[in-house]
PDB file of C-alpha atoms in Angstrom:
ATOM      1  CA  MET A   1      24.413 122.387 197.324  1.00 47.00           C
ATOM      2  CA  ARG A   2      26.869 119.582 197.606  1.00 50.00           C
ATOM      3  CA  SER A   3      29.265 119.641 200.588  1.00 51.00           C
ATOM      4  CA  GLN A   4      32.884 119.362 199.771  1.00 55.00           C
ATOM      5  CA  GLY A   5      34.940 116.730 201.594  1.00 55.00           C
ATOM      6  CA  VAL A   6      38.676 116.331 202.075  1.00 52.00           C
ATOM      7  CA  VAL A   7      40.177 113.591 200.003  1.00 54.00           C
ATOM      8  CA  VAL A   8      43.051 111.756 201.679  1.00 50.00           C
ATOM      9  CA  SER A   9      45.415 109.820 199.473  1.00 59.00           C
ATOM     10  CA  PRO A  10      46.669 106.356 200.469  1.00 59.00           C
ATOM     11  CA  ARG A  11      50.158 107.758 200.735  1.00 58.00           C
ATOM     12  CA  GLN A  12      49.083 110.327 203.328  1.00 57.00           C
ATOM     13  CA  SER A  13      47.085 107.699 205.216  1.00 62.00           C
ATOM     14  CA  GLY A  14      50.209 105.468 205.391  1.00 62.00           C
ATOM     15  CA  PHE A  15      52.393 108.274 206.606  1.00 62.00           C
ATOM     16  CA  ALA A  16      49.896 109.225 209.377  1.00 66.00           C
ATOM     17  CA  LEU A  17      49.769 105.561 210.463  1.00 65.00           C
ATOM     18  CA  LEU A  18      53.571 105.481 210.624  1.00 68.00           C
ATOM     19  CA  ILE A  19      53.578 108.566 212.844  1.00 72.00           C
ATOM     20  CA  VAL A  20      50.996 107.034 215.171  1.00 65.00           C
ATOM     21  CA  LEU A  21      52.983 103.772 215.440  1.00 68.00           C
ATOM     22  CA  TRP A  22      56.245 105.656 216.057  1.00 72.00           C
ATOM     23  CA  THR A  23      54.564 107.724 218.787  1.00 72.00           C
ATOM     24  CA  LEU A  24      53.176 104.584 220.408  1.00 68.00           C
ATOM     25  CA  GLY A  25      56.627 102.946 220.326  1.00 73.00           C
ATOM     26  CA  PHE A  26      58.257 106.014 221.815  1.00 66.00           C
ATOM     27  CA  LEU A  27      55.705 106.124 224.633  1.00 69.00           C
ATOM     28  CA  ALA A  28      56.209 102.448 225.329  1.00 72.00           C
ATOM     29  CA  LEU A  29      59.989 102.906 225.475  1.00 72.00           C
ATOM     30  CA  LEU A  30      59.586 105.915 227.695  1.00 68.00           C
ATOM     31  CA  GLY A  31      57.317 103.937 230.017  1.00 71.00           C
ATOM     32  CA  THR A  32      59.807 101.080 230.153  1.00 73.00           C
ATOM     33  CA  GLN A  33      62.607 103.541 231.061  1.00 69.00           C
ATOM     34  CA  LEU A  34      60.493 105.147 233.782  1.00 65.00           C
ATOM     35  CA  VAL A  35      59.655 101.734 235.283  1.00 65.00           C
ATOM     36  CA  ALA A  36      63.344 100.657 235.134  1.00 65.00           C
ATOM     37  CA  SER A  37      64.430 103.928 236.718  1.00 64.00           C
ATOM     38  CA  GLY A  38      61.829 103.546 239.398  1.00 66.00           C
ATOM     39  CA  ARG A  39      63.037  99.983 240.185  1.00 66.00           C
ATOM     40  CA  SER A  40      66.647 101.191 240.261  1.00 71.00           C
ATOM     41  CA  ASP A  41      65.735 104.018 242.638  1.00 68.00           C
ATOM     42  CA  THR A  42      63.899 101.572 244.812  1.00 73.00           C
ATOM     43  CA  ARG A  43      66.855  99.228 245.012  1.00 73.00           C
ATOM     44  CA  LEU A  44      69.181 102.093 245.754  1.00 74.00           C
ATOM     45  CA  ALA A  45      66.900 103.276 248.578  1.00 79.00           C
ATOM     46  CA  ASP A  46      66.620  99.753 249.852  1.00 78.00           C
ATOM     47  CA  ASN A  47      70.457  99.320 249.830  1.00 79.00           C
ATOM     48  CA  LEU A  48      70.967 102.593 251.640  1.00 83.00           C
ATOM     49  CA  LYS A  49      68.345 101.618 254.236  1.00 84.00           C
ATOM     50  CA  GLN A  50      70.016  98.244 254.819  1.00 84.00           C
ATOM     51  CA  GLU A  51      73.475  99.808 255.116  1.00 86.00           C
ATOM     52  CA  ALA A  52      72.098 102.264 257.704  1.00 88.00           C
ATOM     53  CA  VAL A  53      70.588  99.365 259.637  1.00 88.00           C
ATOM     54  CA  LEU A  54      73.734  97.321 259.495  1.00 90.00           C
ATOM     55  CA  ARG A  55      75.901 100.325 260.570  1.00 90.00           C
ATOM     56  CA  ALA A  56      73.548 101.035 263.507  1.00 90.00           C
ATOM     57  CA  ALA A  57      73.732  97.303 264.489  1.00 90.00           C
ATOM     58  CA  ALA A  58      77.586  97.368 264.289  1.00 90.00           C
ATOM     59  CA  ASP A  59      77.702 100.540 266.415  1.00 89.00           C
ATOM     60  CA  GLY A  60      75.302  98.948 268.872  1.00 88.00           C
ATOM     61  CA  ALA A  61      77.503  95.856 269.159  1.00 88.00           C
ATOM     62  CA  VAL A  62      80.532  98.097 269.924  1.00 87.00           C
ATOM     63  CA  ALA A  63      78.504  99.936 272.524  1.00 85.00           C
ATOM     64  CA  ARG A  64      77.476  96.626 274.160  1.00 85.00           C
ATOM     65  CA  VAL A  65      81.063  95.397 274.308  1.00 84.00           C
ATOM     66  CA  MET A  66      82.217  98.669 275.749  1.00 82.00           C
ATOM     67  CA  PHE A  67      79.445  98.507 278.338  1.00 80.00           C
ATOM     68  CA  ALA A  68      80.528  95.027 279.195  1.00 78.00           C
ATOM     69  CA  MET A  69      84.103  96.268 279.596  1.00 73.00           C
ATOM     70  CA  GLN A  70      82.905  98.978 281.974  1.00 68.00           C
ATOM     71  CA  ALA A  71      80.776  96.507 283.915  1.00 63.00           C
ATOM     72  CA  ALA A  72      83.761  94.725 285.643  1.00 50.00           C
ATOM     73  CA  HIS A  73      85.104  92.863 282.618  1.00 59.00           C
ATOM     74  CA  ASP A  74      82.211  90.624 281.483  1.00 64.00           C
ATOM     75  CA  PRO A  75      83.925  87.186 281.084  1.00 61.00           C
ATOM     76  CA  GLY A  76      81.804  86.568 278.012  1.00 63.00           C
ATOM     77  CA  LEU A  77      83.574  89.402 276.161  1.00 66.00           C
ATOM     78  CA  ARG A  78      87.188  89.058 277.085  1.00 69.00           C
ATOM     79  CA  ALA A  79      89.999  90.236 274.793  1.00 71.00           C
ATOM     80  CA  GLY A  80      90.854  86.765 273.626  1.00 71.00           C
ATOM     81  CA  GLY A  81      90.435  87.258 269.883  1.00 68.00           C
ATOM     82  CA  VAL A  82      87.746  84.628 269.717  1.00 80.00           C
ATOM     83  CA  GLU A  83      84.808  85.484 267.382  1.00 85.00           C
ATOM     84  CA  GLN A  84      81.388  85.550 269.029  1.00 86.00           C
ATOM     85  CA  SER A  85      77.869  86.211 267.751  1.00 89.00           C
ATOM     86  CA  LEU A  86      75.524  88.837 269.189  1.00 88.00           C
ATOM     87  CA  ARG A  87      72.091  89.999 268.019  1.00 90.00           C
ATOM     88  CA  ILE A  88      71.396  93.702 267.966  1.00 89.00           C
ATOM     89  CA  GLY A  89      67.697  94.197 267.326  1.00 87.00           C
ATOM     90  CA  GLY A  90      66.989  91.702 264.576  1.00 86.00           C
ATOM     91  CA  THR A  91      70.516  91.890 263.135  1.00 91.00           C
ATOM     92  CA  PRO A  92      73.177  89.192 263.789  1.00 93.00           C
ATOM     93  CA  VAL A  93      76.607  90.697 264.507  1.00 93.00           C
ATOM     94  CA  LEU A  94      79.932  88.882 264.652  1.00 93.00           C
ATOM     95  CA  VAL A  95      82.280  90.342 267.305  1.00 91.00           C
ATOM     96  CA  ARG A  96      85.961  89.814 268.024  1.00 89.00           C
ATOM     97  CA  VAL A  97      87.788  91.551 270.931  1.00 88.00           C
ATOM     98  CA  ALA A  98      91.604  91.492 270.812  1.00 88.00           C
ATOM     99  CA  ASN A  99      94.224  93.027 273.080  1.00 89.00           C
ATOM    100  CA  GLU A 100      95.916  95.836 271.236  1.00 91.00           C
ATOM    101  CA  ALA A 101      99.023  95.256 273.346  1.00 90.00           C
ATOM    102  CA  ASP A 102      99.492  91.979 271.458  1.00 93.00           C
ATOM    103  CA  ARG A 103     100.727  94.063 268.477  1.00 94.00           C
ATOM    104  CA  VAL A 104     104.164  95.516 267.863  1.00 95.00           C
ATOM    105  CA  ASN A 105     104.371  99.253 268.465  1.00 95.00           C
ATOM    106  CA  LEU A 106     106.039 100.991 265.585  1.00 96.00           C
ATOM    107  CA  ASN A 107     107.367 103.761 267.790  1.00 95.00           C
ATOM    108  CA  THR A 108     108.996 101.603 270.476  1.00 94.00           C
ATOM    109  CA  ALA A 109     110.054  98.373 268.686  1.00 94.00           C
ATOM    110  CA  SER A 110     113.731  97.697 268.261  1.00 94.00           C
ATOM    111  CA  LEU A 111     115.474  97.160 264.978  1.00 95.00           C
ATOM    112  CA  GLY A 112     115.722  93.445 265.655  1.00 94.00           C
ATOM    113  CA  LEU A 113     112.049  93.072 266.498  1.00 95.00           C
ATOM    114  CA  LEU A 114     110.916  95.043 263.401  1.00 96.00           C
ATOM    115  CA  ARG A 115     113.235  92.952 261.241  1.00 96.00           C
ATOM    116  CA  ALA A 116     111.995  89.705 262.702  1.00 96.00           C
ATOM    117  CA  LEU A 117     108.335  90.741 262.310  1.00 96.00           C
ATOM    118  CA  MET A 118     108.782  91.561 258.611  1.00 96.00           C
ATOM    119  CA  ILE A 119     110.537  88.278 257.998  1.00 96.00           C
ATOM    120  CA  GLU A 120     107.652  86.429 259.696  1.00 96.00           C
ATOM    121  CA  THR A 121     105.217  88.308 257.427  1.00 95.00           C
ATOM    122  CA  GLY A 122     107.052  87.267 254.291  1.00 94.00           C
ATOM    123  CA  ALA A 123     109.765  89.818 253.597  1.00 95.00           C
ATOM    124  CA  PRO A 124     113.220  88.526 252.474  1.00 95.00           C
ATOM    125  CA  PRO A 125     115.874  89.118 255.182  1.00 95.00           C
ATOM    126  CA  ALA A 126     117.740  91.790 253.134  1.00 95.00           C
ATOM    127  CA  GLN A 127     114.476  93.773 252.531  1.00 95.00           C
ATOM    128  CA  ALA A 128     113.444  93.312 256.152  1.00 96.00           C
ATOM    129  CA  GLU A 129     116.778  94.667 257.326  1.00 95.00           C
ATOM    130  CA  ARG A 130     116.471  97.811 255.148  1.00 96.00           C
ATOM    131  CA  LEU A 131     112.887  98.438 256.062  1.00 96.00           C
ATOM    132  CA  ALA A 132     113.513  98.089 259.737  1.00 96.00           C
ATOM    133  CA  ALA A 133     116.275 100.611 259.554  1.00 96.00           C
ATOM    134  CA  ALA A 134     114.113 102.946 257.448  1.00 97.00           C
ATOM    135  CA  ILE A 135     111.270 102.727 260.003  1.00 97.00           C
ATOM    136  CA  LEU A 136     113.672 103.782 262.785  1.00 96.00           C
ATOM    137  CA  ASP A 137     114.986 106.580 260.581  1.00 97.00           C
ATOM    138  CA  TRP A 138     111.360 107.687 259.924  1.00 97.00           C
ATOM    139  CA  ARG A 139     110.464 108.036 263.582  1.00 96.00           C
ATOM    140  CA  THR A 140     113.789 109.553 264.877  1.00 95.00           C
ATOM    141  CA  SER A 141     115.339 112.938 264.325  1.00 93.00           C
ATOM    142  CA  GLY A 142     118.675 113.562 262.616  1.00 90.00           C
ATOM    143  CA  VAL A 143     119.925 113.932 259.077  1.00 91.00           C
ATOM    144  CA  LYS A 144     122.155 110.903 258.731  1.00 93.00           C
ATOM    145  CA  ALA A 145     120.680 107.563 257.882  1.00 93.00           C
ATOM    146  CA  ARG A 146     121.628 104.528 259.921  1.00 94.00           C
ATOM    147  CA  PRO A 147     123.255 101.608 257.973  1.00 94.00           C
ATOM    148  CA  GLY A 148     120.694 100.393 255.458  1.00 93.00           C
ATOM    149  CA  GLY A 149     118.209 103.052 256.453  1.00 95.00           C
ATOM    150  CA  ALA A 150     116.901 106.196 254.689  1.00 95.00           C
ATOM    151  CA  LYS A 151     116.793 109.863 255.444  1.00 95.00           C
ATOM    152  CA  ALA A 152     115.930 112.776 253.172  1.00 95.00           C
ATOM    153  CA  PRO A 153     118.774 112.216 250.622  1.00 95.00           C
ATOM    154  CA  GLU A 154     117.778 108.588 250.084  1.00 95.00           C
ATOM    155  CA  TYR A 155     114.134 109.573 249.477  1.00 95.00           C
ATOM    156  CA  GLN A 156     115.261 112.286 247.032  1.00 95.00           C
ATOM    157  CA  ALA A 157     117.494 109.775 245.215  1.00 95.00           C
ATOM    158  CA  ALA A 158     114.440 107.555 244.822  1.00 94.00           C
ATOM    159  CA  GLY A 159     112.516 110.426 243.149  1.00 95.00           C
ATOM    160  CA  LEU A 160     110.284 111.127 246.116  1.00 94.00           C
ATOM    161  CA  ALA A 161     109.286 114.678 247.114  1.00 94.00           C
ATOM    162  CA  PHE A 162     109.187 113.943 250.803  1.00 93.00           C
ATOM    163  CA  GLY A 163     111.313 112.480 253.513  1.00 93.00           C
ATOM    164  CA  PRO A 164     111.074 111.121 257.026  1.00 95.00           C
ATOM    165  CA  PRO A 165     109.389 113.522 259.485  1.00 94.00           C
ATOM    166  CA  GLY A 166     111.743 112.581 262.316  1.00 94.00           C
ATOM    167  CA  ASN A 167     108.653 112.131 264.592  1.00 95.00           C
ATOM    168  CA  PRO A 168     106.778 109.106 265.935  1.00 95.00           C
ATOM    169  CA  PHE A 169     104.302 107.411 263.637  1.00 96.00           C
ATOM    170  CA  GLN A 170     100.813 108.875 264.002  1.00 94.00           C
ATOM    171  CA  SER A 171      99.091 105.943 262.269  1.00 94.00           C
ATOM    172  CA  VAL A 172      99.915 102.576 260.749  1.00 94.00           C
ATOM    173  CA  ASP A 173      99.004 104.014 257.362  1.00 93.00           C
ATOM    174  CA  GLU A 174     102.197 106.070 257.426  1.00 96.00           C
ATOM    175  CA  LEU A 175     104.184 102.855 256.767  1.00 96.00           C
ATOM    176  CA  ALA A 176     103.037 103.136 253.156  1.00 95.00           C
ATOM    177  CA  ASP A 177     105.383 106.108 252.743  1.00 96.00           C
ATOM    178  CA  VAL A 178     108.489 104.497 254.239  1.00 97.00           C
ATOM    179  CA  LEU A 179     111.102 103.909 251.541  1.00 96.00           C
ATOM    180  CA  GLY A 180     111.036 100.255 250.425  1.00 94.00           C
ATOM    181  CA  MET A 181     107.584  99.406 251.765  1.00 96.00           C
ATOM    182  CA  THR A 182     105.379  97.596 249.225  1.00 95.00           C
ATOM    183  CA  PRO A 183     101.590  97.418 249.310  1.00 95.00           C
ATOM    184  CA  ALA A 184     101.611  93.588 249.552  1.00 95.00           C
ATOM    185  CA  LEU A 185     103.976  93.632 252.522  1.00 96.00           C
ATOM    186  CA  LEU A 186     102.041  96.408 254.239  1.00 95.00           C
ATOM    187  CA  GLU A 187      98.804  94.342 253.908  1.00 94.00           C
ATOM    188  CA  ARG A 188     100.459  91.427 255.693  1.00 95.00           C
ATOM    189  CA  LEU A 189     102.173  93.582 258.269  1.00 96.00           C
ATOM    190  CA  ALA A 190      99.366  95.956 259.284  1.00 94.00           C
ATOM    191  CA  PRO A 191      97.346  93.396 261.362  1.00 93.00           C
ATOM    192  CA  HIS A 192     100.378  92.970 263.624  1.00 95.00           C
ATOM    193  CA  VAL A 193     101.460  96.548 264.351  1.00 96.00           C
ATOM    194  CA  THR A 194      99.998  99.563 266.202  1.00 95.00           C
ATOM    195  CA  VAL A 195     100.806 103.057 267.336  1.00 94.00           C
ATOM    196  CA  LEU A 196      98.195 103.097 270.097  1.00 92.00           C
ATOM    197  CA  THR A 197     100.048 101.311 272.903  1.00 91.00           C
ATOM    198  CA  ASP A 198     102.895 102.661 275.041  1.00 86.00           C
ATOM    199  CA  SER A 199     105.190  99.637 275.068  1.00 84.00           C
ATOM    200  CA  ASP A 200     106.311  96.471 273.156  1.00 85.00           C
ATOM    201  CA  PRO A 201     104.200  93.356 273.420  1.00 88.00           C
ATOM    202  CA  ASP A 202     105.209  90.633 275.887  1.00 84.00           C
ATOM    203  CA  ILE A 203     106.081  87.092 275.185  1.00 84.00           C
ATOM    204  CA  THR A 204     102.509  85.937 276.099  1.00 86.00           C
ATOM    205  CA  THR A 205     100.998  87.747 273.118  1.00 89.00           C
ATOM    206  CA  ARG A 206      98.083  85.911 271.516  1.00 89.00           C
ATOM    207  CA  ASP A 207      99.340  86.981 268.037  1.00 92.00           C
ATOM    208  CA  PRO A 208     101.303  83.998 266.774  1.00 92.00           C
ATOM    209  CA  ILE A 209     103.235  86.060 264.218  1.00 94.00           C
ATOM    210  CA  VAL A 210     104.285  88.573 266.890  1.00 94.00           C
ATOM    211  CA  ALA A 211     105.228  85.686 269.250  1.00 93.00           C
ATOM    212  CA  LEU A 212     107.507  84.182 266.592  1.00 93.00           C
ATOM    213  CA  ALA A 213     109.071  87.621 265.925  1.00 94.00           C
ATOM    214  CA  LEU A 214     109.707  88.121 269.686  1.00 93.00           C
ATOM    215  CA  THR A 215     111.321  84.695 269.881  1.00 91.00           C
ATOM    216  CA  ASP A 216     113.445  85.290 266.825  1.00 90.00           C
ATOM    217  CA  ALA A 217     114.477  88.854 267.630  1.00 86.00           C
ATOM    218  CA  ALA A 218     118.070  88.908 268.942  1.00 56.00           C
ATOM    219  CA  GLY A 219     118.647  90.597 272.295  1.00 51.00           C
ATOM    220  CA  VAL A 220     115.044  91.063 273.432  1.00 45.00           C
ATOM    221  CA  ALA A 221     115.173  93.013 276.629  1.00 44.00           C
ATOM    222  CA  GLU A 222     114.100  91.191 279.836  1.00 40.00           C
ATOM    223  CA  GLU A 223     111.449  93.780 280.619  1.00 40.00           C
ATOM    224  CA  VAL A 224     109.742  93.018 277.286  1.00 41.00           C
ATOM    225  CA  LEU A 225     109.026  89.503 278.571  1.00 40.00           C
ATOM    226  CA  THR A 226     106.758  90.780 281.338  1.00 40.00           C
ATOM    227  CA  ALA A 227     103.393  92.406 280.893  1.00 40.00           C
ATOM    228  CA  GLN A 228     103.582  96.228 280.937  1.00 43.00           C
ATOM    229  CA  GLN A 229     100.038  97.190 280.092  1.00 41.00           C
ATOM    230  CA  THR A 230      98.557  97.107 283.582  1.00 41.00           C
ATOM    231  CA  ALA A 231      96.696 100.307 284.493  1.00 36.00           C
ATOM    232  CA  GLU A 232      94.972 100.556 281.122  1.00 49.00           C
ATOM    233  CA  ASP A 233      93.756  97.791 278.792  1.00 75.00           C
ATOM    234  CA  ILE A 234      93.588  98.714 275.149  1.00 85.00           C
ATOM    235  CA  VAL A 235      91.356  96.541 273.035  1.00 87.00           C
ATOM    236  CA  ARG A 236      90.499  96.313 269.397  1.00 90.00           C
ATOM    237  CA  ILE A 237      86.767  95.541 268.827  1.00 90.00           C
ATOM    238  CA  SER A 238      86.013  94.119 265.385  1.00 91.00           C
ATOM    239  CA  VAL A 239      82.344  93.862 264.425  1.00 92.00           C
ATOM    240  CA  THR A 240      80.568  92.621 261.311  1.00 93.00           C
ATOM    241  CA  ALA A 241      76.814  93.093 260.953  1.00 93.00           C
ATOM    242  CA  LEU A 242      75.142  90.613 258.618  1.00 92.00           C
ATOM    243  CA  GLY A 243      72.263  91.555 256.314  1.00 89.00           C
ATOM    244  CA  ARG A 244      70.227  90.124 253.483  1.00 85.00           C
ATOM    245  CA  ASP A 245      71.753  88.739 250.282  1.00 83.00           C
ATOM    246  CA  ALA A 246      75.249  88.429 251.789  1.00 85.00           C
ATOM    247  CA  ALA A 247      75.283  92.181 252.657  1.00 86.00           C
ATOM    248  CA  ARG A 248      77.567  93.037 255.543  1.00 89.00           C
ATOM    249  CA  TYR A 249      79.022  96.075 257.340  1.00 92.00           C
ATOM    250  CA  SER A 250      82.293  95.876 259.269  1.00 92.00           C
ATOM    251  CA  GLU A 251      84.157  98.277 261.444  1.00 92.00           C
ATOM    252  CA  GLU A 252      86.900  98.292 264.018  1.00 91.00           C
ATOM    253  CA  VAL A 253      87.195 100.367 267.188  1.00 90.00           C
ATOM    254  CA  VAL A 254      90.251 100.657 269.357  1.00 91.00           C
ATOM    255  CA  ALA A 255      89.283 101.660 272.893  1.00 86.00           C
ATOM    256  CA  ALA A 256      91.211 102.138 276.140  1.00 82.00           C
ATOM    257  CA  ALA A 257      89.450 100.934 279.320  1.00 71.00           C
ATOM    258  CA  ASP A 258      90.776 102.190 282.615  1.00 69.00           C
ATOM    259  CA  PHE A 259      89.493 100.289 285.725  1.00 62.00           C
ATOM    260  CA  GLN A 260      92.228 101.354 288.143  1.00 63.00           C
ATOM    261  CA  SER A 261      91.372 104.931 289.053  1.00 64.00           C
ATOM    262  CA  GLY A 262      87.893 105.949 290.247  1.00 65.00           C
ATOM    263  CA  ALA A 263      84.897 105.159 288.022  1.00 67.00           C
ATOM    264  CA  PRO A 264      85.580 102.877 285.054  1.00 65.00           C
ATOM    265  CA  ARG A 265      85.853 104.689 281.805  1.00 72.00           C
ATOM    266  CA  VAL A 266      86.350 103.826 278.120  1.00 73.00           C
ATOM    267  CA  ASN A 267      88.006 106.166 275.648  1.00 82.00           C
ATOM    268  CA  ILE A 268      87.766 105.530 271.916  1.00 84.00           C
ATOM    269  CA  LEU A 269      91.232 105.955 270.293  1.00 88.00           C
ATOM    270  CA  LEU A 270      90.330 104.867 266.727  1.00 89.00           C
ATOM    271  CA  ARG A 271      87.236 104.029 264.672  1.00 89.00           C
ATOM    272  CA  GLN A 272      87.493 102.786 261.112  1.00 87.00           C
ATOM    273  CA  ARG A 273      85.462 101.025 258.559  1.00 87.00           C
ATOM    274  CA  VAL A 274      86.686  97.690 257.155  1.00 80.00           C
ATOM    275  CA  THR A 275      86.154  96.414 253.618  1.00 72.00           C
ATOM    276  CA  ALA A 276      87.130  93.179 252.009  1.00 55.00           C
ATOM    277  CA  ALA A 277      89.617  93.192 249.133  1.00 45.00           C
ATOM    278  CA  VAL A 278      89.370  90.866 246.194  1.00 40.00           C
ATOM    279  CA  ASN A 279      91.687  88.301 247.798  1.00 44.00           C
ATOM    280  CA  GLY A 280      89.717  88.433 251.054  1.00 44.00           C
ATOM    281  CA  THR A 281      92.089  90.712 252.901  1.00 45.00           C
ATOM    282  CA  ARG A 282      90.371  93.028 255.318  1.00 48.00           C
ATOM    283  CA  ILE A 283      91.311  96.602 254.605  1.00 48.00           C
ATOM    284  CA  ALA A 284      90.619  99.308 257.170  1.00 49.00           C
ATOM    285  CA  GLY A 285      90.116 103.007 256.470  1.00 49.00           C
ATOM    286  CA  ALA A 286      89.225 105.838 258.798  1.00 46.00           C
ATOM    287  CA  PHE A 287      85.833 107.519 258.297  1.00 46.00           C
TER     288      PHE A 287
END
C-alpha cells in the first residue's frame, strides 16, 4: 500500500510563515514593553526611595536645630537668616534659621504699616491703601467697611459668595481671599508676614523690606521700636536636603522655644513643605 501524504500549497505555506513572523513580532514588542515597564517601575521606586531619604534628612536637620536651640542657644545656629550646611547621615542639608518676629503680624499691624509693606513689595499706593483697609476689615468684627475697605456687601458686589469672617487671620494663606489681593502680590508679600507672633516687629528686624515699611509707616508707636518678643523666641527653620541629579526636598518649620521658665522646651507651630515655582519663587504648603 502507498501511504497518503498531505500536500501543502505554496499559498498556504506563505500564510503560515506570515503568522509565525507576526507572532514573533508581537512577542518582541511585548518583551520590549515589559522591559520598558520594568525600567519605569525601577525609576519610580528609586525616586520614591530618594524622596524618603531626603525627607528624613530634612526632618533630621530640623531636629538637630531644635536640639541646638534647647541646648542653651548654640551660637552656630542662631536666628540670623544666614544659610549654613549640615550633613545628616550621608545627605547634605542647607539650613537657614530666621526670627519669626522679624515679620509683620497680620493681626496686629496698623493700617499704615500694612500699606507701607505692600508698597515696599510692589503694590501701587492706591491698591496698597485699599488692601490694607480690606485686611483690617477681614480681621475685625462689624458690618460697615472702613474707607477703602471691604465688608460683606463689597464682596457680594464683586461676585464672591463669601465675606470677611470678622476674626483674626488663622494663616497667611487667608490673604488670598481678601478682596483685591492678587496671586503675584501675595507671592511677594507672604515671606514678610506671619500670624504666629504676638506683636509687631521692632525696628531692628533683619528683614530689609519690613525695616523699610516700619520706617515709612506714619505714626509708628514708640513701643514698636523696642523688642517685645522676650520670654519666647519664635524661629522659622528652612531646610533643603540635596540628592542626586539635582533632586531636593525642602520644608519649613516654625517653632517656639521657651528658655525662661523651667526646663527649655520647643513647640512646633507650623510645618510645611516648600516647592519651587517656575520663576524660582519658593511656595509653601501645609502637609
